[in-house]
Amino acid sequence: MTLAKRACAKKFSRRSMTSGVTPPRSETELLHRAQALAGLTIGDLACSCALVVPSDPRRAKGFAGVLLEWALGAEAGSRPEPDFMALGIELKTIPVDANGAPRESTYLCVAPLRTTSGTRWENSLARRKLARVLWIPLESGPDLSPAQRRIGWPVLWSPSASDEAQLRADWEELMTLLTTGQVGQLDARLGQFLQIRPKAAHGRVQAPSTDEQGAPSTNLPRGFYLRASFTRAVLASGLTLPASACA
């Protein structure tokens, strides 16, 4: 262990991790906090928070997102609400390559497998999480260790009318299959912006669901994901905005 890692590890305590940072009072404060992190590596940020980044990529999965939530003052935790509840802003990290292009689809939220009659796009968890999003790119690649991943320039975004129309159309198409028990018909190719994919560590994990007759059943857990082509356009839109619109 290096001297820097020993210094960080010495300061670490579970209590300091859970105490967190005061939640931001405004969008401007949140954005300025995120902008101040741009250019740092995950190792830099972890050390400033008295943490050590797991060296094994498998153990480090999710670490960067939790670290950024803590450093920025997110307060939702595991609750089904936007990360910055008082501001109604969701935080999403996007693994990107050296050119800033997203490397994969982005997890949005869990997809309900049980009958959810009465749920509409307007009151759905997916829409609440997409209403206002702080996107933070994270450099990623096979040649980078978890600690070497660099934090990119943040983009504070809300969907345009055309974005929301397509997201709604995707959600309604996918939810129709879910609410009628046609889970087996779900395909990752469905949806232009939004798709449903398995969300489990392995195929043996099962979650409660219903079949086409409405009877209790079990199935592989699913989640809503945003396609990389969509998040690529979101990041590009943030780079083309005038500076006044990002402050």
PDB file of C-alpha atoms in Angstrom:
ATOM      1  CA  MET A   1       0.000   0.000   0.000  1.00  0.00           C
ATOM      2  CA  THR A   2       1.349   3.439  -0.945  1.00  0.00           C
ATOM      3  CA  LEU A   3       1.801   6.260   1.560  1.00  0.00           C
ATOM      4  CA  ALA A   4      -1.171   8.077   0.008  1.00  0.00           C
ATOM      5  CA  LYS A   5      -3.383   5.007   0.379  1.00  0.00           C
ATOM      6  CA  ARG A   6      -2.264   4.493   3.965  1.00  0.00           C
ATOM      7  CA  ALA A   7      -3.117   8.110   4.768  1.00  0.00           C
ATOM      8  CA  CYS A   8      -6.587   7.726   3.279  1.00  0.00           C
ATOM      9  CA  ALA A   9      -7.237   4.375   4.922  1.00  0.00           C
ATOM     10  CA  LYS A  10      -6.204   5.769   8.287  1.00  0.00           C
ATOM     11  CA  LYS A  11      -8.880   8.444   8.130  1.00  0.00           C
ATOM     12  CA  PHE A  12     -11.683   6.152   7.006  1.00  0.00           C
ATOM     13  CA  SER A  13     -14.560   5.322   9.311  1.00  0.00           C
ATOM     14  CA  ARG A  14     -18.100   4.148   8.579  1.00  0.00           C
ATOM     15  CA  ARG A  15     -19.412   7.078  10.585  1.00  0.00           C
ATOM     16  CA  SER A  16     -17.613   9.630   8.406  1.00  0.00           C
ATOM     17  CA  MET A  17     -18.979   7.966   5.269  1.00  0.00           C
ATOM     18  CA  THR A  18     -22.589   8.078   6.429  1.00  0.00           C
ATOM     19  CA  SER A  19     -22.398  11.659   7.694  1.00  0.00           C
ATOM     20  CA  GLY A  20     -22.153  12.898   4.122  1.00  0.00           C
ATOM     21  CA  VAL A  21     -22.091  16.425   2.766  1.00  0.00           C
ATOM     22  CA  THR A  22     -24.832  18.991   3.313  1.00  0.00           C
ATOM     23  CA  PRO A  23     -27.361  18.716   0.460  1.00  0.00           C
ATOM     24  CA  PRO A  24     -27.098  21.561  -2.078  1.00  0.00           C
ATOM     25  CA  ARG A  25     -29.676  24.330  -1.661  1.00  0.00           C
ATOM     26  CA  SER A  26     -30.039  25.146  -5.350  1.00  0.00           C
ATOM     27  CA  GLU A  27     -29.350  23.815  -8.829  1.00  0.00           C
ATOM     28  CA  THR A  28     -26.556  26.364  -9.193  1.00  0.00           C
ATOM     29  CA  GLU A  29     -24.838  25.179  -6.012  1.00  0.00           C
ATOM     30  CA  LEU A  30     -25.106  21.545  -7.118  1.00  0.00           C
ATOM     31  CA  LEU A  31     -23.754  22.287 -10.591  1.00  0.00           C
ATOM     32  CA  HIS A  32     -20.842  24.289  -9.190  1.00  0.00           C
ATOM     33  CA  ARG A  33     -19.981  21.393  -6.868  1.00  0.00           C
ATOM     34  CA  ALA A  34     -20.006  18.975  -9.804  1.00  0.00           C
ATOM     35  CA  GLN A  35     -17.934  21.306 -11.972  1.00  0.00           C
ATOM     36  CA  ALA A  36     -15.328  21.541  -9.207  1.00  0.00           C
ATOM     37  CA  LEU A  37     -14.849  17.756  -9.419  1.00  0.00           C
ATOM     38  CA  ALA A  38     -14.256  17.698 -13.191  1.00  0.00           C
ATOM     39  CA  GLY A  39     -10.724  16.577 -14.000  1.00  0.00           C
ATOM     40  CA  LEU A  40     -10.198  14.684 -10.742  1.00  0.00           C
ATOM     41  CA  THR A  41      -9.760  10.934 -10.757  1.00  0.00           C
ATOM     42  CA  ILE A  42     -11.920   8.683  -8.605  1.00  0.00           C
ATOM     43  CA  GLY A  43      -8.764   7.989  -6.588  1.00  0.00           C
ATOM     44  CA  ASP A  44      -8.261  11.723  -5.976  1.00  0.00           C
ATOM     45  CA  LEU A  45     -11.839  12.172  -4.805  1.00  0.00           C
ATOM     46  CA  ALA A  46     -11.820   9.031  -2.682  1.00  0.00           C
ATOM     47  CA  CYS A  47      -8.671  10.135  -0.876  1.00  0.00           C
ATOM     48  CA  SER A  48     -10.161  13.562  -0.163  1.00  0.00           C
ATOM     49  CA  CYS A  49     -13.140  11.736   1.373  1.00  0.00           C
ATOM     50  CA  ALA A  50     -10.845   9.449   3.418  1.00  0.00           C
ATOM     51  CA  LEU A  51     -11.648   6.349   1.357  1.00  0.00           C
ATOM     52  CA  VAL A  52      -9.651   3.813  -0.621  1.00  0.00           C
ATOM     53  CA  VAL A  53     -10.932   2.676  -4.025  1.00  0.00           C
ATOM     54  CA  PRO A  54     -11.202  -1.134  -4.287  1.00  0.00           C
ATOM     55  CA  SER A  55      -8.483  -2.324  -6.666  1.00  0.00           C
ATOM     56  CA  ASP A  56     -10.562  -5.231  -7.997  1.00  0.00           C
ATOM     57  CA  PRO A  57     -12.956  -3.903 -10.707  1.00  0.00           C
ATOM     58  CA  ARG A  58     -15.603  -6.394  -9.579  1.00  0.00           C
ATOM     59  CA  ARG A  59     -15.524  -5.055  -6.010  1.00  0.00           C
ATOM     60  CA  ALA A  60     -15.374  -1.468  -7.300  1.00  0.00           C
ATOM     61  CA  LYS A  61     -18.603  -1.792  -9.291  1.00  0.00           C
ATOM     62  CA  GLY A  62     -20.908   1.018  -8.189  1.00  0.00           C
ATOM     63  CA  PHE A  63     -18.239   2.613  -5.981  1.00  0.00           C
ATOM     64  CA  ALA A  64     -17.769   5.695  -8.187  1.00  0.00           C
ATOM     65  CA  GLY A  65     -21.498   6.451  -8.266  1.00  0.00           C
ATOM     66  CA  VAL A  66     -21.887   6.137  -4.495  1.00  0.00           C
ATOM     67  CA  LEU A  67     -18.779   8.248  -3.963  1.00  0.00           C
ATOM     68  CA  LEU A  68     -20.098  11.043  -6.194  1.00  0.00           C
ATOM     69  CA  GLU A  69     -23.497  10.943  -4.482  1.00  0.00           C
ATOM     70  CA  TRP A  70     -21.785  11.345  -1.115  1.00  0.00           C
ATOM     71  CA  ALA A  71     -19.404  14.088  -2.289  1.00  0.00           C
ATOM     72  CA  LEU A  72     -22.214  16.112  -3.889  1.00  0.00           C
ATOM     73  CA  GLY A  73     -24.660  15.803  -0.988  1.00  0.00           C
ATOM     74  CA  ALA A  74     -27.280  13.437  -2.415  1.00  0.00           C
ATOM     75  CA  GLU A  75     -29.830  12.484   0.238  1.00  0.00           C
ATOM     76  CA  ALA A  76     -32.194   9.910  -1.346  1.00  0.00           C
ATOM     77  CA  GLY A  77     -30.039   6.849  -0.646  1.00  0.00           C
ATOM     78  CA  SER A  78     -31.914   3.735  -1.760  1.00  0.00           C
ATOM     79  CA  ARG A  79     -35.327   5.407  -1.696  1.00  0.00           C
ATOM     80  CA  PRO A  80     -37.275   5.446  -5.004  1.00  0.00           C
ATOM     81  CA  GLU A  81     -36.842   9.197  -5.403  1.00  0.00           C
ATOM     82  CA  PRO A  82     -34.467  11.505  -7.310  1.00  0.00           C
ATOM     83  CA  ASP A  83     -31.059  11.565  -5.590  1.00  0.00           C
ATOM     84  CA  PHE A  84     -31.351  15.251  -4.643  1.00  0.00           C
ATOM     85  CA  MET A  85     -34.887  15.095  -3.326  1.00  0.00           C
ATOM     86  CA  ALA A  86     -35.340  18.754  -2.412  1.00  0.00           C
ATOM     87  CA  LEU A  87     -34.277  19.819  -5.912  1.00  0.00           C
ATOM     88  CA  GLY A  88     -35.931  16.947  -7.786  1.00  0.00           C
ATOM     89  CA  ILE A  89     -32.633  16.105  -9.520  1.00  0.00           C
ATOM     90  CA  GLU A  90     -31.359  12.630 -10.337  1.00  0.00           C
ATOM     91  CA  LEU A  91     -27.607  11.908 -10.551  1.00  0.00           C
ATOM     92  CA  LYS A  92     -26.439   9.633 -13.352  1.00  0.00           C
ATOM     93  CA  THR A  93     -22.858   8.647 -14.100  1.00  0.00           C
ATOM     94  CA  ILE A  94     -21.994   7.571 -17.644  1.00  0.00           C
ATOM     95  CA  PRO A  95     -18.907   5.467 -18.425  1.00  0.00           C
ATOM     96  CA  VAL A  96     -17.287   7.058 -21.499  1.00  0.00           C
ATOM     97  CA  ASP A  97     -14.292   6.267 -23.689  1.00  0.00           C
ATOM     98  CA  ALA A  98     -11.303   8.537 -24.318  1.00  0.00           C
ATOM     99  CA  ASN A  99     -13.364  10.489 -26.867  1.00  0.00           C
ATOM    100  CA  GLY A 100     -16.232  11.096 -24.443  1.00  0.00           C
ATOM    101  CA  ALA A 101     -18.638   8.618 -26.073  1.00  0.00           C
ATOM    102  CA  PRO A 102     -20.794   6.463 -23.742  1.00  0.00           C
ATOM    103  CA  ARG A 103     -19.509   2.891 -23.583  1.00  0.00           C
ATOM    104  CA  GLU A 104     -22.782   1.253 -22.555  1.00  0.00           C
ATOM    105  CA  SER A 105     -26.425   1.812 -21.741  1.00  0.00           C
ATOM    106  CA  THR A 106     -27.271   3.613 -18.486  1.00  0.00           C
ATOM    107  CA  TYR A 107     -29.415   2.067 -15.753  1.00  0.00           C
ATOM    108  CA  LEU A 108     -32.426   4.225 -14.881  1.00  0.00           C
ATOM    109  CA  CYS A 109     -34.658   2.354 -12.423  1.00  0.00           C
ATOM    110  CA  VAL A 110     -36.253  -0.985 -11.664  1.00  0.00           C
ATOM    111  CA  ALA A 111     -38.944  -2.278 -14.020  1.00  0.00           C
ATOM    112  CA  PRO A 112     -41.964  -3.599 -12.061  1.00  0.00           C
ATOM    113  CA  LEU A 113     -42.780  -7.232 -12.884  1.00  0.00           C
ATOM    114  CA  ARG A 114     -46.042  -7.353 -10.949  1.00  0.00           C
ATOM    115  CA  THR A 115     -49.297  -5.979 -12.271  1.00  0.00           C
ATOM    116  CA  THR A 116     -49.246  -2.191 -11.954  1.00  0.00           C
ATOM    117  CA  SER A 117     -52.715  -1.225 -13.114  1.00  0.00           C
ATOM    118  CA  GLY A 118     -53.358   2.498 -12.990  1.00  0.00           C
ATOM    119  CA  THR A 119     -49.701   3.469 -13.395  1.00  0.00           C
ATOM    120  CA  ARG A 120     -49.258   6.135 -16.029  1.00  0.00           C
ATOM    121  CA  TRP A 121     -46.177   7.773 -17.511  1.00  0.00           C
ATOM    122  CA  GLU A 122     -47.016  11.036 -15.707  1.00  0.00           C
ATOM    123  CA  ASN A 123     -46.684   9.450 -12.238  1.00  0.00           C
ATOM    124  CA  SER A 124     -44.095   6.787 -13.048  1.00  0.00           C
ATOM    125  CA  LEU A 125     -40.751   6.453 -11.289  1.00  0.00           C
ATOM    126  CA  ALA A 126     -38.992   6.575 -14.667  1.00  0.00           C
ATOM    127  CA  ARG A 127     -40.455  10.001 -15.466  1.00  0.00           C
ATOM    128  CA  ARG A 128     -39.651  11.380 -11.997  1.00  0.00           C
ATOM    129  CA  LYS A 129     -36.032  10.325 -12.375  1.00  0.00           C
ATOM    130  CA  LEU A 130     -35.767  11.801 -15.881  1.00  0.00           C
ATOM    131  CA  ALA A 131     -37.468  15.134 -15.153  1.00  0.00           C
ATOM    132  CA  ARG A 132     -34.146  16.754 -14.206  1.00  0.00           C
ATOM    133  CA  VAL A 133     -30.822  14.919 -14.395  1.00  0.00           C
ATOM    134  CA  LEU A 134     -27.234  15.771 -13.524  1.00  0.00           C
ATOM    135  CA  TRP A 135     -25.150  13.662 -15.907  1.00  0.00           C
ATOM    136  CA  ILE A 136     -21.501  13.089 -14.982  1.00  0.00           C
ATOM    137  CA  PRO A 137     -19.242  11.328 -17.512  1.00  0.00           C
ATOM    138  CA  LEU A 138     -16.629   8.946 -16.082  1.00  0.00           C
ATOM    139  CA  GLU A 139     -13.668   7.913 -18.204  1.00  0.00           C
ATOM    140  CA  SER A 140     -13.605   4.134 -18.431  1.00  0.00           C
ATOM    141  CA  GLY A 141     -11.649   1.468 -20.255  1.00  0.00           C
ATOM    142  CA  PRO A 142      -9.807  -1.834 -19.880  1.00  0.00           C
ATOM    143  CA  ASP A 143      -6.495  -0.028 -19.412  1.00  0.00           C
ATOM    144  CA  LEU A 144      -7.770   2.086 -16.491  1.00  0.00           C
ATOM    145  CA  SER A 145      -7.975   0.903 -12.891  1.00  0.00           C
ATOM    146  CA  PRO A 146     -11.047   1.960 -10.865  1.00  0.00           C
ATOM    147  CA  ALA A 147      -8.967   4.674  -9.142  1.00  0.00           C
ATOM    148  CA  GLN A 148      -7.692   6.068 -12.458  1.00  0.00           C
ATOM    149  CA  ARG A 149     -11.130   6.824 -13.877  1.00  0.00           C
ATOM    150  CA  ARG A 150     -11.363  10.562 -14.494  1.00  0.00           C
ATOM    151  CA  ILE A 151     -14.488  12.628 -13.768  1.00  0.00           C
ATOM    152  CA  GLY A 152     -15.786  14.611 -16.745  1.00  0.00           C
ATOM    153  CA  TRP A 153     -17.680  17.863 -17.193  1.00  0.00           C
ATOM    154  CA  PRO A 154     -21.232  17.655 -15.796  1.00  0.00           C
ATOM    155  CA  VAL A 155     -24.389  18.330 -17.781  1.00  0.00           C
ATOM    156  CA  LEU A 156     -27.608  19.462 -16.057  1.00  0.00           C
ATOM    157  CA  TRP A 157     -30.458  18.417 -18.331  1.00  0.00           C
ATOM    158  CA  SER A 158     -34.220  18.154 -18.736  1.00  0.00           C
ATOM    159  CA  PRO A 159     -35.911  16.339 -21.634  1.00  0.00           C
ATOM    160  CA  SER A 160     -37.235  18.418 -24.512  1.00  0.00           C
ATOM    161  CA  ALA A 161     -40.842  17.951 -25.601  1.00  0.00           C
ATOM    162  CA  SER A 162     -39.725  15.589 -28.381  1.00  0.00           C
ATOM    163  CA  ASP A 163     -37.449  13.660 -25.984  1.00  0.00           C
ATOM    164  CA  GLU A 164     -40.281  13.158 -23.515  1.00  0.00           C
ATOM    165  CA  ALA A 165     -42.707  12.104 -26.238  1.00  0.00           C
ATOM    166  CA  GLN A 166     -40.353   9.339 -27.369  1.00  0.00           C
ATOM    167  CA  LEU A 167     -39.467   8.287 -23.816  1.00  0.00           C
ATOM    168  CA  ARG A 168     -43.165   8.059 -23.025  1.00  0.00           C
ATOM    169  CA  ALA A 169     -43.852   6.002 -26.165  1.00  0.00           C
ATOM    170  CA  ASP A 170     -41.028   3.600 -25.263  1.00  0.00           C
ATOM    171  CA  TRP A 171     -42.199   3.324 -21.644  1.00  0.00           C
ATOM    172  CA  GLU A 172     -45.812   2.657 -22.610  1.00  0.00           C
ATOM    173  CA  GLU A 173     -44.828  -0.021 -25.132  1.00  0.00           C
ATOM    174  CA  LEU A 174     -42.626  -1.798 -22.592  1.00  0.00           C
ATOM    175  CA  MET A 175     -45.083  -1.401 -19.708  1.00  0.00           C
ATOM    176  CA  THR A 176     -47.865  -2.919 -21.819  1.00  0.00           C
ATOM    177  CA  LEU A 177     -45.861  -6.136 -22.008  1.00  0.00           C
ATOM    178  CA  LEU A 178     -45.109  -6.008 -18.278  1.00  0.00           C
ATOM    179  CA  THR A 179     -48.664  -5.307 -17.118  1.00  0.00           C
ATOM    180  CA  THR A 180     -50.109  -8.082 -19.303  1.00  0.00           C
ATOM    181  CA  GLY A 181     -47.628 -10.672 -18.049  1.00  0.00           C
ATOM    182  CA  GLN A 182     -45.807 -10.938 -21.374  1.00  0.00           C
ATOM    183  CA  VAL A 183     -42.362 -10.725 -19.794  1.00  0.00           C
ATOM    184  CA  GLY A 184     -41.054 -13.334 -22.198  1.00  0.00           C
ATOM    185  CA  GLN A 185     -41.793 -10.979 -25.102  1.00  0.00           C
ATOM    186  CA  LEU A 186     -39.479  -8.294 -23.750  1.00  0.00           C
ATOM    187  CA  ASP A 187     -36.510  -7.733 -26.021  1.00  0.00           C
ATOM    188  CA  ALA A 188     -33.572  -5.348 -25.571  1.00  0.00           C
ATOM    189  CA  ARG A 189     -34.184  -4.194 -29.153  1.00  0.00           C
ATOM    190  CA  LEU A 190     -37.545  -2.687 -28.193  1.00  0.00           C
ATOM    191  CA  GLY A 191     -37.597   1.064 -27.503  1.00  0.00           C
ATOM    192  CA  GLN A 192     -35.802   3.882 -29.294  1.00  0.00           C
ATOM    193  CA  PHE A 193     -34.449   5.661 -26.186  1.00  0.00           C
ATOM    194  CA  LEU A 194     -35.579   3.407 -23.346  1.00  0.00           C
ATOM    195  CA  GLN A 195     -35.129  -0.353 -23.155  1.00  0.00           C
ATOM    196  CA  ILE A 196     -35.636  -3.133 -20.618  1.00  0.00           C
ATOM    197  CA  ARG A 197     -32.795  -5.471 -19.745  1.00  0.00           C
ATOM    198  CA  PRO A 198     -32.150  -8.101 -17.050  1.00  0.00           C
ATOM    199  CA  LYS A 199     -30.951  -6.594 -13.762  1.00  0.00           C
ATOM    200  CA  ALA A 200     -29.450  -9.435 -11.737  1.00  0.00           C
ATOM    201  CA  ALA A 201     -26.057 -10.808 -10.783  1.00  0.00           C
ATOM    202  CA  HIS A 202     -26.869 -14.166 -12.411  1.00  0.00           C
ATOM    203  CA  GLY A 203     -29.744 -16.118 -13.948  1.00  0.00           C
ATOM    204  CA  ARG A 204     -30.667 -17.889 -10.717  1.00  0.00           C
ATOM    205  CA  VAL A 205     -32.008 -14.656  -9.189  1.00  0.00           C
ATOM    206  CA  GLN A 206     -35.802 -14.505  -9.400  1.00  0.00           C
ATOM    207  CA  ALA A 207     -38.326 -11.793  -8.521  1.00  0.00           C
ATOM    208  CA  PRO A 208     -42.107 -11.974  -7.992  1.00  0.00           C
ATOM    209  CA  SER A 209     -44.120 -11.380 -11.168  1.00  0.00           C
ATOM    210  CA  THR A 210     -47.418 -12.334 -12.800  1.00  0.00           C
ATOM    211  CA  ASP A 211     -48.112 -14.442 -15.872  1.00  0.00           C
ATOM    212  CA  GLU A 212     -50.443 -13.617 -18.787  1.00  0.00           C
ATOM    213  CA  GLN A 213     -53.449 -14.817 -16.776  1.00  0.00           C
ATOM    214  CA  GLY A 214     -52.515 -12.601 -13.811  1.00  0.00           C
ATOM    215  CA  ALA A 215     -51.444 -15.544 -11.651  1.00  0.00           C
ATOM    216  CA  PRO A 216     -48.412 -15.229  -9.351  1.00  0.00           C
ATOM    217  CA  SER A 217     -45.132 -16.217 -10.957  1.00  0.00           C
ATOM    218  CA  THR A 218     -41.408 -15.465 -10.805  1.00  0.00           C
ATOM    219  CA  ASN A 219     -39.010 -14.078 -13.355  1.00  0.00           C
ATOM    220  CA  LEU A 220     -35.580 -12.588 -13.813  1.00  0.00           C
ATOM    221  CA  PRO A 221     -35.493  -9.024 -12.389  1.00  0.00           C
ATOM    222  CA  ARG A 222     -35.539  -6.316 -15.053  1.00  0.00           C
ATOM    223  CA  GLY A 223     -34.563  -2.676 -15.188  1.00  0.00           C
ATOM    224  CA  PHE A 224     -35.169   0.310 -17.452  1.00  0.00           C
ATOM    225  CA  TYR A 225     -32.003   1.417 -19.278  1.00  0.00           C
ATOM    226  CA  LEU A 226     -31.241   4.416 -21.491  1.00  0.00           C
ATOM    227  CA  ARG A 227     -29.545   3.568 -24.755  1.00  0.00           C
ATOM    228  CA  ALA A 228     -25.989   4.808 -25.325  1.00  0.00           C
ATOM    229  CA  SER A 229     -27.135   6.624 -28.480  1.00  0.00           C
ATOM    230  CA  PHE A 230     -29.532   8.671 -26.340  1.00  0.00           C
ATOM    231  CA  THR A 231     -27.032   9.565 -23.611  1.00  0.00           C
ATOM    232  CA  ARG A 232     -24.461  10.435 -26.290  1.00  0.00           C
ATOM    233  CA  ALA A 233     -26.870  13.050 -27.641  1.00  0.00           C
ATOM    234  CA  VAL A 234     -27.533  14.343 -24.112  1.00  0.00           C
ATOM    235  CA  LEU A 235     -23.827  14.852 -23.410  1.00  0.00           C
ATOM    236  CA  ALA A 236     -23.332  16.507 -26.802  1.00  0.00           C
ATOM    237  CA  SER A 237     -26.210  18.908 -26.120  1.00  0.00           C
ATOM    238  CA  GLY A 238     -24.548  19.998 -22.881  1.00  0.00           C
ATOM    239  CA  LEU A 239     -21.339  20.831 -24.714  1.00  0.00           C
ATOM    240  CA  THR A 240     -23.149  23.019 -27.231  1.00  0.00           C
ATOM    241  CA  LEU A 241     -25.016  25.148 -24.685  1.00  0.00           C
ATOM    242  CA  PRO A 242     -23.752  28.688 -24.037  1.00  0.00           C
ATOM    243  CA  ALA A 243     -21.859  29.092 -20.757  1.00  0.00           C
ATOM    244  CA  SER A 244     -24.701  31.174 -19.263  1.00  0.00           C
ATOM    245  CA  ALA A 245     -27.092  28.250 -19.639  1.00  0.00           C
ATOM    246  CA  CYS A 246     -24.812  25.933 -17.637  1.00  0.00           C
ATOM    247  CA  ALA A 247     -24.178  28.250 -14.695  1.00  0.00           C
TER     248      ALA A 247
END
